[in-house]
């Protein structure tokens, strides 16, 4: 089995986390750090999923509510909520999630294509679905999650 | 090649400084200060530019600098008297030279016709004074050759001939009409006939002073190489072992075999600048260069490493030339003798004293004390990073103080006292770091005399620029953005402010108008004033243009001040350009916008017949902003202090409803729209009565006023500006962000955007009859 894996693809590491009762993951290479929740400063004229901005050692970091971005109801963050600081392009952004659960080591052949869902938003944000030990973990496509700067303004 | 490019960049930086020195010196001469030092400094500036340009093969630049230098040399030696007319010519020549430098840099173009005309003019200045020269030359009569002599002499000899005779050949277009013929001066005649290639042996033993004065042998060798093919031998035998080495001493000796058709005087000229700083021996003939070096080697107890590498022959001149402008001045020696001992020798005192690169151009300025000699060049990014870090330090310190305060620790405790000290230190560090970026406004001001000359000659006016406060310091980012507004305002002052010389005479004024540019610090801001003694703003005309352009309604009664301010209206300038009337509007809206982008303000005072004054008031830095911290719907916001006219708590009778939802504030007989910030930014759905909050009376960039309603004011504070766009994007109504003492992000309000956001709200049905119903 392991031989097959090395043949078919390179091993990648992913960080998985919970949003509501669902599991998602992002490539570990994009993750800069994981921090406990602290109240954010509200941004005016911003989409509902933008929680606001916080101070990350002197830089202004926008926080995106991942549940809300994925179209699920917004949950009030608790002291146990965390945000994952990810780098996408030249921007750093924090993703608010419920909890970080795991580090996965996978090969691309474990990634199944996203099922044909009715919801376009979800389909475009999910790079693929990974099935491990009966869990279903959706890999998030960061570049699509962060809208273009122009689009944000709309 | 990258290295060479880097050297070139340094050279151009040097050029900037040299051009500034040149212009400064010429302006000093214009003011009647034409003592030897000033003239020498002017000469050396041009000479150094030429020298550096020669090393990079920048032909047109070298050629022009050459002619320029020739005239300056004549002035230096009192052959040409320094008259106001001459200085004016020299100033114009310095402009052309600056153009040549920009062109060589790839930043602009030189008008060849202008350059050639200028060169001819410069040459004409030397010509009449060159007349006595033929008398000296007369005894040795040889028709063609001696026509050239008077010109050739000052050019090639006194100047040290950095570009050599070959260059003169190319100078036909500049009026050099001589042929490259051997000058048969009596004593030389025999030798010339005897040997086709004259061989000289030059032995150079530099003293420590030579390096201390920022000279270096490599340059001398290069100069020698211009006279003819050279073969240089380094005698490094005197270099002591490393542990006995005095880094400031001079140990090396050069023996140069030079083949040239020049005479001994020409060779001596090369060493003109280092007279007395080195032992010089010039002998005719093959000499004993190699033998002498060998003998010295054998005699000395030189370490093996040195012996092996010492007699290095610099085979061809170009090698030397390429190495010369290297930031580490003595590089060629390093190349020549890569022995471990050689490196310290190669880095003599001047290099240690000026690690910021002392390339060819600078090295020749022996005794001109440059204003920025102990200057370090630092990548601005490093300073930005430092400023960021200090900003974080300030925030952290504030956070710490707040936490400690929460624990109820007595102010007399060691901890609290230590914190106090930390706070003071932090503040001092912040001030010092900000001071690093502070620069005198000189760098902007020094470009202006040229602008004034150009605009004056273009418009046919006579203008004299008086500058004041050039050493006033302000943050670099501000300086960089000052140039455009000042340029605009000066251009306007001459073009529209000053009358023509005839008009001025008729009005009983000096035909030469005075334009003044001044900088000063006033209550934590920098104030730039541009004033002229011209005719002042023609208010009637400005008023009628504004009406004609539909910018104001004809019925509107305006005060003088309000009329003056009309020239800042966008659109006014266009009208001005088309009809070319004497308003003062070219680009004034642009000026106002760029000033406001810097967090500054602009104002005008004008008196008919006596002139106008434009006053810019700007913050000293863009990294820090003075702000008013306010609470709005549970959020903390910072309102830039520059926009706030006053803050007040409105009385119920001052708030007047207007229309179904809007209301205005009565402030001293005028009515200002009330804007609830929380509502505008979407923090809340409905606004509480304004009388429960605080009102900030603000002024937008177009001069429109508004009353911003906030819940509470926390006070005034300096905040460090943080970009919101770096990780997110621009947000309407928000200028930037900052971090408060508690570590939270606060948004800095964009006052103009808030005013216009409000205007963009969908129009609500308003019954015209209701407006007056109050």
PDB file of N, CA, C and O in Angstrom, chain B residues 676-742:
ATOM      1  N   UNK B 676     -24.088  61.352  11.440  1.00  0.00           N
ATOM      2  CA  UNK B 676     -23.836  60.382  12.493  1.00  0.00           C
ATOM      3  C   UNK B 676     -22.852  59.346  11.945  1.00  0.00           C
ATOM      4  O   UNK B 676     -23.170  58.603  11.023  1.00  0.00           O
ATOM      5  N   UNK B 677     -21.670  59.324  12.533  1.00  0.00           N
ATOM      6  CA  UNK B 677     -20.619  58.455  12.010  1.00  0.00           C
ATOM      7  C   UNK B 677     -21.023  56.981  12.105  1.00  0.00           C
ATOM      8  O   UNK B 677     -20.833  56.199  11.181  1.00  0.00           O
ATOM      9  N   UNK B 678     -21.625  56.622  13.238  1.00  0.00           N
ATOM     10  CA  UNK B 678     -22.036  55.234  13.436  1.00  0.00           C
ATOM     11  C   UNK B 678     -23.000  54.773  12.362  1.00  0.00           C
ATOM     12  O   UNK B 678     -22.910  53.652  11.855  1.00  0.00           O
ATOM     13  N   UNK B 679     -23.894  55.662  11.985  1.00  0.00           N
ATOM     14  CA  UNK B 679     -24.892  55.325  10.965  1.00  0.00           C
ATOM     15  C   UNK B 679     -24.225  55.236   9.587  1.00  0.00           C
ATOM     16  O   UNK B 679     -24.461  54.297   8.824  1.00  0.00           O
ATOM     17  N   UNK B 680     -23.365  56.197   9.307  1.00  0.00           N
ATOM     18  CA  UNK B 680     -22.719  56.237   7.998  1.00  0.00           C
ATOM     19  C   UNK B 680     -21.837  55.012   7.773  1.00  0.00           C
ATOM     20  O   UNK B 680     -21.784  54.462   6.679  1.00  0.00           O
ATOM     21  N   UNK B 681     -21.143  54.580   8.826  1.00  0.00           N
ATOM     22  CA  UNK B 681     -20.264  53.431   8.669  1.00  0.00           C
ATOM     23  C   UNK B 681     -21.018  52.118   8.844  1.00  0.00           C
ATOM     24  O   UNK B 681     -20.440  51.050   8.727  1.00  0.00           O
ATOM     25  N   UNK B 682     -22.302  52.215   9.145  1.00  0.00           N
ATOM     26  CA  UNK B 682     -23.097  50.998   9.275  1.00  0.00           C
ATOM     27  C   UNK B 682     -22.931  50.310  10.618  1.00  0.00           C
ATOM     28  O   UNK B 682     -23.183  49.114  10.746  1.00  0.00           O
ATOM     29  N   UNK B 683     -22.479  51.036  11.640  1.00  0.00           N
ATOM     30  CA  UNK B 683     -22.334  50.435  12.961  1.00  0.00           C
ATOM     31  C   UNK B 683     -23.685  50.337  13.671  1.00  0.00           C
ATOM     32  O   UNK B 683     -23.834  49.586  14.613  1.00  0.00           O
ATOM     33  N   UNK B 684     -24.600  51.178  13.268  1.00  0.00           N
ATOM     34  CA  UNK B 684     -25.921  51.118  13.894  1.00  0.00           C
ATOM     35  C   UNK B 684     -26.989  51.548  12.896  1.00  0.00           C
ATOM     36  O   UNK B 684     -26.699  52.176  11.880  1.00  0.00           O
ATOM     37  N   UNK B 685     -28.216  51.195  13.246  1.00  0.00           N
ATOM     38  CA  UNK B 685     -29.340  51.416  12.317  1.00  0.00           C
ATOM     39  C   UNK B 685     -29.961  52.792  12.499  1.00  0.00           C
ATOM     40  O   UNK B 685     -30.406  53.406  11.550  1.00  0.00           O
ATOM     41  N   UNK B 686     -29.980  53.241  13.732  1.00  0.00           N
ATOM     42  CA  UNK B 686     -30.609  54.527  13.992  1.00  0.00           C
ATOM     43  C   UNK B 686     -29.696  55.352  14.889  1.00  0.00           C
ATOM     44  O   UNK B 686     -29.004  54.803  15.736  1.00  0.00           O
ATOM     45  N   UNK B 687     -29.692  56.643  14.658  1.00  0.00           N
ATOM     46  CA  UNK B 687     -28.781  57.452  15.453  1.00  0.00           C
ATOM     47  C   UNK B 687     -29.494  58.024  16.669  1.00  0.00           C
ATOM     48  O   UNK B 687     -30.657  58.427  16.575  1.00  0.00           O
ATOM     49  N   UNK B 688     -28.809  58.066  17.787  1.00  0.00           N
ATOM     50  CA  UNK B 688     -29.371  58.706  18.968  1.00  0.00           C
ATOM     51  C   UNK B 688     -29.403  60.210  18.745  1.00  0.00           C
ATOM     52  O   UNK B 688     -28.711  60.705  17.855  1.00  0.00           O
ATOM     53  N   UNK B 689     -30.143  60.937  19.522  1.00  0.00           N
ATOM     54  CA  UNK B 689     -30.185  62.389  19.318  1.00  0.00           C
ATOM     55  C   UNK B 689     -28.776  62.993  19.457  1.00  0.00           C
ATOM     56  O   UNK B 689     -28.043  62.613  20.369  1.00  0.00           O
ATOM     57  N   UNK B 690     -28.427  63.892  18.553  1.00  0.00           N
ATOM     58  CA  UNK B 690     -27.083  64.445  18.578  1.00  0.00           C
ATOM     59  C   UNK B 690     -26.748  65.136  19.896  1.00  0.00           C
ATOM     60  O   UNK B 690     -25.577  65.231  20.268  1.00  0.00           O
ATOM     61  N   UNK B 691     -27.753  65.602  20.579  1.00  0.00           N
ATOM     62  CA  UNK B 691     -27.487  66.335  21.814  1.00  0.00           C
ATOM     63  C   UNK B 691     -26.905  65.419  22.887  1.00  0.00           C
ATOM     64  O   UNK B 691     -26.336  65.883  23.863  1.00  0.00           O
ATOM     65  N   UNK B 692     -27.038  64.105  22.704  1.00  0.00           N
ATOM     66  CA  UNK B 692     -26.473  63.183  23.688  1.00  0.00           C
ATOM     67  C   UNK B 692     -25.000  62.893  23.423  1.00  0.00           C
ATOM     68  O   UNK B 692     -24.319  62.307  24.255  1.00  0.00           O
ATOM     69  N   UNK B 693     -24.570  63.255  22.250  1.00  0.00           N
ATOM     70  CA  UNK B 693     -23.180  62.949  21.896  1.00  0.00           C
ATOM     71  C   UNK B 693     -22.310  64.187  21.816  1.00  0.00           C
ATOM     72  O   UNK B 693     -22.634  65.248  22.367  1.00  0.00           O
ATOM     73  N   UNK B 694     -21.212  64.002  21.152  1.00  0.00           N
ATOM     74  CA  UNK B 694     -20.267  65.095  20.950  1.00  0.00           C
ATOM     75  C   UNK B 694     -20.182  65.345  19.454  1.00  0.00           C
ATOM     76  O   UNK B 694     -20.303  64.418  18.651  1.00  0.00           O
ATOM     77  N   UNK B 695     -19.984  66.581  19.104  1.00  0.00           N
ATOM     78  CA  UNK B 695     -19.923  66.902  17.684  1.00  0.00           C
ATOM     79  C   UNK B 695     -18.519  67.401  17.331  1.00  0.00           C
ATOM     80  O   UNK B 695     -17.949  68.217  18.047  1.00  0.00           O
ATOM     81  N   UNK B 696     -17.978  66.830  16.273  1.00  0.00           N
ATOM     82  CA  UNK B 696     -16.695  67.304  15.755  1.00  0.00           C
ATOM     83  C   UNK B 696     -16.966  68.079  14.475  1.00  0.00           C
ATOM     84  O   UNK B 696     -17.497  67.521  13.516  1.00  0.00           O
ATOM     85  N   UNK B 697     -16.627  69.338  14.513  1.00  0.00           N
ATOM     86  CA  UNK B 697     -16.812  70.140  13.314  1.00  0.00           C
ATOM     87  C   UNK B 697     -15.591  69.914  12.423  1.00  0.00           C
ATOM     88  O   UNK B 697     -14.464  70.208  12.814  1.00  0.00           O
ATOM     89  N   UNK B 698     -15.802  69.335  11.253  1.00  0.00           N
ATOM     90  CA  UNK B 698     -14.664  69.002  10.392  1.00  0.00           C
ATOM     91  C   UNK B 698     -14.774  69.728   9.063  1.00  0.00           C
ATOM     92  O   UNK B 698     -15.857  70.160   8.651  1.00  0.00           O
ATOM     93  N   UNK B 699     -13.618  69.838   8.397  1.00  0.00           N
ATOM     94  CA  UNK B 699     -13.598  70.458   7.087  1.00  0.00           C
ATOM     95  C   UNK B 699     -13.039  69.474   6.088  1.00  0.00           C
ATOM     96  O   UNK B 699     -11.963  68.906   6.291  1.00  0.00           O
ATOM     97  N   UNK B 700     -13.761  69.247   5.019  1.00  0.00           N
ATOM     98  CA  UNK B 700     -13.310  68.317   3.996  1.00  0.00           C
ATOM     99  C   UNK B 700     -12.340  68.987   3.050  1.00  0.00           C
ATOM    100  O   UNK B 700     -12.083  70.182   3.131  1.00  0.00           O
ATOM    101  N   UNK B 701     -11.802  68.198   2.128  1.00  0.00           N
ATOM    102  CA  UNK B 701     -10.759  68.734   1.252  1.00  0.00           C
ATOM    103  C   UNK B 701     -11.290  69.782   0.286  1.00  0.00           C
ATOM    104  O   UNK B 701     -10.564  70.640  -0.174  1.00  0.00           O
ATOM    105  N   UNK B 702     -12.574  69.716  -0.004  1.00  0.00           N
ATOM    106  CA  UNK B 702     -13.134  70.743  -0.884  1.00  0.00           C
ATOM    107  C   UNK B 702     -13.623  71.942  -0.083  1.00  0.00           C
ATOM    108  O   UNK B 702     -14.316  72.801  -0.597  1.00  0.00           O
ATOM    109  N   UNK B 703     -13.259  71.973   1.181  1.00  0.00           N
ATOM    110  CA  UNK B 703     -13.629  73.119   1.997  1.00  0.00           C
ATOM    111  C   UNK B 703     -15.003  72.986   2.612  1.00  0.00           C
ATOM    112  O   UNK B 703     -15.416  73.828   3.416  1.00  0.00           O
ATOM    113  N   UNK B 704     -15.736  71.936   2.229  1.00  0.00           N
ATOM    114  CA  UNK B 704     -17.074  71.782   2.783  1.00  0.00           C
ATOM    115  C   UNK B 704     -16.985  71.347   4.236  1.00  0.00           C
ATOM    116  O   UNK B 704     -16.095  70.603   4.623  1.00  0.00           O
ATOM    117  N   UNK B 705     -17.906  71.840   5.026  1.00  0.00           N
ATOM    118  CA  UNK B 705     -17.880  71.532   6.444  1.00  0.00           C
ATOM    119  C   UNK B 705     -18.973  70.544   6.792  1.00  0.00           C
ATOM    120  O   UNK B 705     -20.000  70.480   6.123  1.00  0.00           O
ATOM    121  N   UNK B 706     -18.723  69.790   7.842  1.00  0.00           N
ATOM    122  CA  UNK B 706     -19.738  68.868   8.328  1.00  0.00           C
ATOM    123  C   UNK B 706     -19.546  68.721   9.824  1.00  0.00           C
ATOM    124  O   UNK B 706     -18.475  68.982  10.358  1.00  0.00           O
ATOM    125  N   UNK B 707     -20.620  68.319  10.488  1.00  0.00           N
ATOM    126  CA  UNK B 707     -20.551  68.090  11.919  1.00  0.00           C
ATOM    127  C   UNK B 707     -20.698  66.597  12.150  1.00  0.00           C
ATOM    128  O   UNK B 707     -21.746  66.012  11.889  1.00  0.00           O
ATOM    129  N   UNK B 708     -19.620  65.955  12.582  1.00  0.00           N
ATOM    130  CA  UNK B 708     -19.652  64.515  12.811  1.00  0.00           C
ATOM    131  C   UNK B 708     -20.097  64.247  14.246  1.00  0.00           C
ATOM    132  O   UNK B 708     -19.552  64.817  15.186  1.00  0.00           O
ATOM    133  N   UNK B 709     -21.069  63.348  14.385  1.00  0.00           N
ATOM    134  CA  UNK B 709     -21.570  63.041  15.724  1.00  0.00           C
ATOM    135  C   UNK B 709     -20.910  61.761  16.223  1.00  0.00           C
ATOM    136  O   UNK B 709     -20.929  60.737  15.548  1.00  0.00           O
ATOM    137  N   UNK B 710     -20.306  61.852  17.392  1.00  0.00           N
ATOM    138  CA  UNK B 710     -19.727  60.684  18.041  1.00  0.00           C
ATOM    139  C   UNK B 710     -20.339  60.568  19.435  1.00  0.00           C
ATOM    140  O   UNK B 710     -20.970  61.500  19.920  1.00  0.00           O
ATOM    141  N   UNK B 711     -20.133  59.392  20.063  1.00  0.00           N
ATOM    142  CA  UNK B 711     -20.736  59.207  21.374  1.00  0.00           C
ATOM    143  C   UNK B 711     -19.918  59.859  22.478  1.00  0.00           C
ATOM    144  O   UNK B 711     -20.460  60.417  23.412  1.00  0.00           O
ATOM    145  N   UNK B 712     -18.607  59.741  22.370  1.00  0.00           N
ATOM    146  CA  UNK B 712     -17.757  60.316  23.406  1.00  0.00           C
ATOM    147  C   UNK B 712     -16.381  60.583  22.835  1.00  0.00           C
ATOM    148  O   UNK B 712     -15.966  59.968  21.849  1.00  0.00           O
ATOM    149  N   UNK B 713     -15.671  61.506  23.468  1.00  0.00           N
ATOM    150  CA  UNK B 713     -14.309  61.821  23.043  1.00  0.00           C
ATOM    151  C   UNK B 713     -13.340  61.348  24.116  1.00  0.00           C
ATOM    152  O   UNK B 713     -13.555  61.584  25.302  1.00  0.00           O
ATOM    153  N   UNK B 714     -12.328  60.643  23.726  1.00  0.00           N
ATOM    154  CA  UNK B 714     -11.343  60.165  24.699  1.00  0.00           C
ATOM    155  C   UNK B 714     -10.144  61.072  24.797  1.00  0.00           C
ATOM    156  O   UNK B 714      -9.344  60.950  25.703  1.00  0.00           O
ATOM    157  N   UNK B 715      -9.961  61.905  23.822  1.00  0.00           N
ATOM    158  CA  UNK B 715      -8.821  62.817  23.875  1.00  0.00           C
ATOM    159  C   UNK B 715      -7.920  62.672  22.671  1.00  0.00           C
ATOM    160  O   UNK B 715      -8.145  61.848  21.793  1.00  0.00           O
ATOM    161  N   UNK B 716      -6.908  63.491  22.712  1.00  0.00           N
ATOM    162  CA  UNK B 716      -6.022  63.636  21.580  1.00  0.00           C
ATOM    163  C   UNK B 716      -4.847  62.686  21.739  1.00  0.00           C
ATOM    164  O   UNK B 716      -4.371  62.487  22.846  1.00  0.00           O
ATOM    165  N   UNK B 717      -4.384  62.087  20.679  1.00  0.00           N
ATOM    166  CA  UNK B 717      -3.277  61.155  20.793  1.00  0.00           C
ATOM    167  C   UNK B 717      -2.513  61.072  19.477  1.00  0.00           C
ATOM    168  O   UNK B 717      -3.100  61.257  18.413  1.00  0.00           O
ATOM    169  N   UNK B 718      -1.233  60.789  19.599  1.00  0.00           N
ATOM    170  CA  UNK B 718      -0.444  60.513  18.389  1.00  0.00           C
ATOM    171  C   UNK B 718      -0.569  59.038  18.108  1.00  0.00           C
ATOM    172  O   UNK B 718      -0.333  58.219  18.986  1.00  0.00           O
ATOM    173  N   UNK B 719      -0.933  58.689  16.919  1.00  0.00           N
ATOM    174  CA  UNK B 719      -1.070  57.274  16.605  1.00  0.00           C
ATOM    175  C   UNK B 719      -0.168  56.892  15.438  1.00  0.00           C
ATOM    176  O   UNK B 719       0.123  57.708  14.565  1.00  0.00           O
ATOM    177  N   UNK B 720       0.299  55.642  15.463  1.00  0.00           N
ATOM    178  CA  UNK B 720       1.142  55.119  14.397  1.00  0.00           C
ATOM    179  C   UNK B 720       0.230  54.581  13.302  1.00  0.00           C
ATOM    180  O   UNK B 720      -0.648  53.768  13.567  1.00  0.00           O
ATOM    181  N   UNK B 721       0.433  55.049  12.094  1.00  0.00           N
ATOM    182  CA  UNK B 721      -0.473  54.669  11.008  1.00  0.00           C
ATOM    183  C   UNK B 721      -0.115  53.288  10.464  1.00  0.00           C
ATOM    184  O   UNK B 721       1.036  53.003  10.160  1.00  0.00           O
ATOM    185  N   UNK B 722      -1.121  52.429  10.376  1.00  0.00           N
ATOM    186  CA  UNK B 722      -0.927  51.070   9.853  1.00  0.00           C
ATOM    187  C   UNK B 722      -1.791  50.896   8.606  1.00  0.00           C
ATOM    188  O   UNK B 722      -2.909  51.381   8.546  1.00  0.00           O
ATOM    189  N   UNK B 723      -1.236  50.158   7.666  1.00  0.00           N
ATOM    190  CA  UNK B 723      -1.978  49.971   6.422  1.00  0.00           C
ATOM    191  C   UNK B 723      -3.070  48.923   6.580  1.00  0.00           C
ATOM    192  O   UNK B 723      -2.873  47.875   7.178  1.00  0.00           O
ATOM    193  N   UNK B 724      -4.202  49.219   6.022  1.00  0.00           N
ATOM    194  CA  UNK B 724      -5.299  48.272   6.006  1.00  0.00           C
ATOM    195  C   UNK B 724      -5.257  47.480   4.706  1.00  0.00           C
ATOM    196  O   UNK B 724      -5.760  46.374   4.590  1.00  0.00           O
ATOM    197  N   UNK B 725      -4.628  48.098   3.723  1.00  0.00           N
ATOM    198  CA  UNK B 725      -4.608  47.490   2.400  1.00  0.00           C
ATOM    199  C   UNK B 725      -3.610  46.347   2.285  1.00  0.00           C
ATOM    200  O   UNK B 725      -3.721  45.514   1.412  1.00  0.00           O
ATOM    201  N   UNK B 726      -2.638  46.345   3.181  1.00  0.00           N
ATOM    202  CA  UNK B 726      -1.603  45.325   3.089  1.00  0.00           C
ATOM    203  C   UNK B 726      -2.205  43.926   3.092  1.00  0.00           C
ATOM    204  O   UNK B 726      -1.854  43.081   2.288  1.00  0.00           O
ATOM    205  N   UNK B 727      -3.130  43.681   4.007  1.00  0.00           N
ATOM    206  CA  UNK B 727      -3.735  42.358   4.093  1.00  0.00           C
ATOM    207  C   UNK B 727      -5.194  42.328   3.677  1.00  0.00           C
ATOM    208  O   UNK B 727      -5.760  41.270   3.509  1.00  0.00           O
ATOM    209  N   UNK B 728      -5.777  43.488   3.558  1.00  0.00           N
ATOM    210  CA  UNK B 728      -7.181  43.491   3.197  1.00  0.00           C
ATOM    211  C   UNK B 728      -7.376  44.349   1.956  1.00  0.00           C
ATOM    212  O   UNK B 728      -6.938  43.982   0.863  1.00  0.00           O
ATOM    213  N   UNK B 729      -7.925  45.473   2.102  1.00  0.00           N
ATOM    214  CA  UNK B 729      -8.139  46.361   0.975  1.00  0.00           C
ATOM    215  C   UNK B 729      -8.646  47.674   1.515  1.00  0.00           C
ATOM    216  O   UNK B 729      -8.872  47.821   2.700  1.00  0.00           O
ATOM    217  N   UNK B 730      -8.815  48.613   0.634  1.00  0.00           N
ATOM    218  CA  UNK B 730      -9.313  49.905   1.068  1.00  0.00           C
ATOM    219  C   UNK B 730     -10.769  49.787   1.490  1.00  0.00           C
ATOM    220  O   UNK B 730     -11.538  49.028   0.912  1.00  0.00           O
ATOM    221  N   UNK B 731     -11.114  50.496   2.537  1.00  0.00           N
ATOM    222  CA  UNK B 731     -12.489  50.486   3.005  1.00  0.00           C
ATOM    223  C   UNK B 731     -13.016  51.916   2.935  1.00  0.00           C
ATOM    224  O   UNK B 731     -12.368  52.841   3.419  1.00  0.00           O
ATOM    225  N   UNK B 732     -14.171  52.059   2.334  1.00  0.00           N
ATOM    226  CA  UNK B 732     -14.772  53.393   2.230  1.00  0.00           C
ATOM    227  C   UNK B 732     -14.992  53.979   3.614  1.00  0.00           C
ATOM    228  O   UNK B 732     -15.555  53.324   4.491  1.00  0.00           O
ATOM    229  N   UNK B 733     -14.574  55.196   3.784  1.00  0.00           N
ATOM    230  CA  UNK B 733     -14.802  55.855   5.054  1.00  0.00           C
ATOM    231  C   UNK B 733     -13.662  55.659   6.034  1.00  0.00           C
ATOM    232  O   UNK B 733     -13.645  56.267   7.092  1.00  0.00           O
ATOM    233  N   UNK B 734     -12.733  54.782   5.686  1.00  0.00           N
ATOM    234  CA  UNK B 734     -11.616  54.519   6.578  1.00  0.00           C
ATOM    235  C   UNK B 734     -10.317  54.860   5.843  1.00  0.00           C
ATOM    236  O   UNK B 734     -10.076  54.374   4.741  1.00  0.00           O
ATOM    237  N   UNK B 735      -9.466  55.694   6.475  1.00  0.00           N
ATOM    238  CA  UNK B 735      -8.216  56.099   5.826  1.00  0.00           C
ATOM    239  C   UNK B 735      -7.130  55.069   6.064  1.00  0.00           C
ATOM    240  O   UNK B 735      -6.348  54.763   5.180  1.00  0.00           O
ATOM    241  N   UNK B 736      -7.062  54.552   7.278  1.00  0.00           N
ATOM    242  CA  UNK B 736      -6.035  53.578   7.649  1.00  0.00           C
ATOM    243  C   UNK B 736      -6.435  53.032   9.009  1.00  0.00           C
ATOM    244  O   UNK B 736      -7.540  53.280   9.481  1.00  0.00           O
ATOM    245  N   UNK B 737      -5.518  52.268   9.599  1.00  0.00           N
ATOM    246  CA  UNK B 737      -5.796  51.732  10.923  1.00  0.00           C
ATOM    247  C   UNK B 737      -4.639  52.101  11.840  1.00  0.00           C
ATOM    248  O   UNK B 737      -3.591  52.555  11.390  1.00  0.00           O
ATOM    249  N   UNK B 738      -4.854  51.910  13.117  1.00  0.00           N
ATOM    250  CA  UNK B 738      -3.775  52.105  14.070  1.00  0.00           C
ATOM    251  C   UNK B 738      -4.007  51.133  15.217  1.00  0.00           C
ATOM    252  O   UNK B 738      -5.056  50.486  15.283  1.00  0.00           O
ATOM    253  N   UNK B 739      -3.010  51.023  16.083  1.00  0.00           N
ATOM    254  CA  UNK B 739      -3.169  50.119  17.213  1.00  0.00           C
ATOM    255  C   UNK B 739      -3.111  50.929  18.495  1.00  0.00           C
ATOM    256  O   UNK B 739      -2.180  51.707  18.705  1.00  0.00           O
ATOM    257  N   UNK B 740      -4.121  50.747  19.303  1.00  0.00           N
ATOM    258  CA  UNK B 740      -4.218  51.553  20.522  1.00  0.00           C
ATOM    259  C   UNK B 740      -3.443  50.898  21.657  1.00  0.00           C
ATOM    260  O   UNK B 740      -2.941  49.780  21.539  1.00  0.00           O
ATOM    261  N   UNK B 741      -3.396  51.615  22.750  1.00  0.00           N
ATOM    262  CA  UNK B 741      -2.640  51.153  23.907  1.00  0.00           C
ATOM    263  C   UNK B 741      -3.078  49.793  24.409  1.00  0.00           C
ATOM    264  O   UNK B 741      -2.267  49.033  24.942  1.00  0.00           O
ATOM    265  N   UNK B 742      -4.331  49.430  24.231  1.00  0.00           N
ATOM    266  CA  UNK B 742      -4.786  48.134  24.729  1.00  0.00           C
ATOM    267  C   UNK B 742      -4.524  47.016  23.714  1.00  0.00           C
ATOM    268  O   UNK B 742      -4.947  45.883  23.915  1.00  0.00           O
TER     269      UNK B 742
END
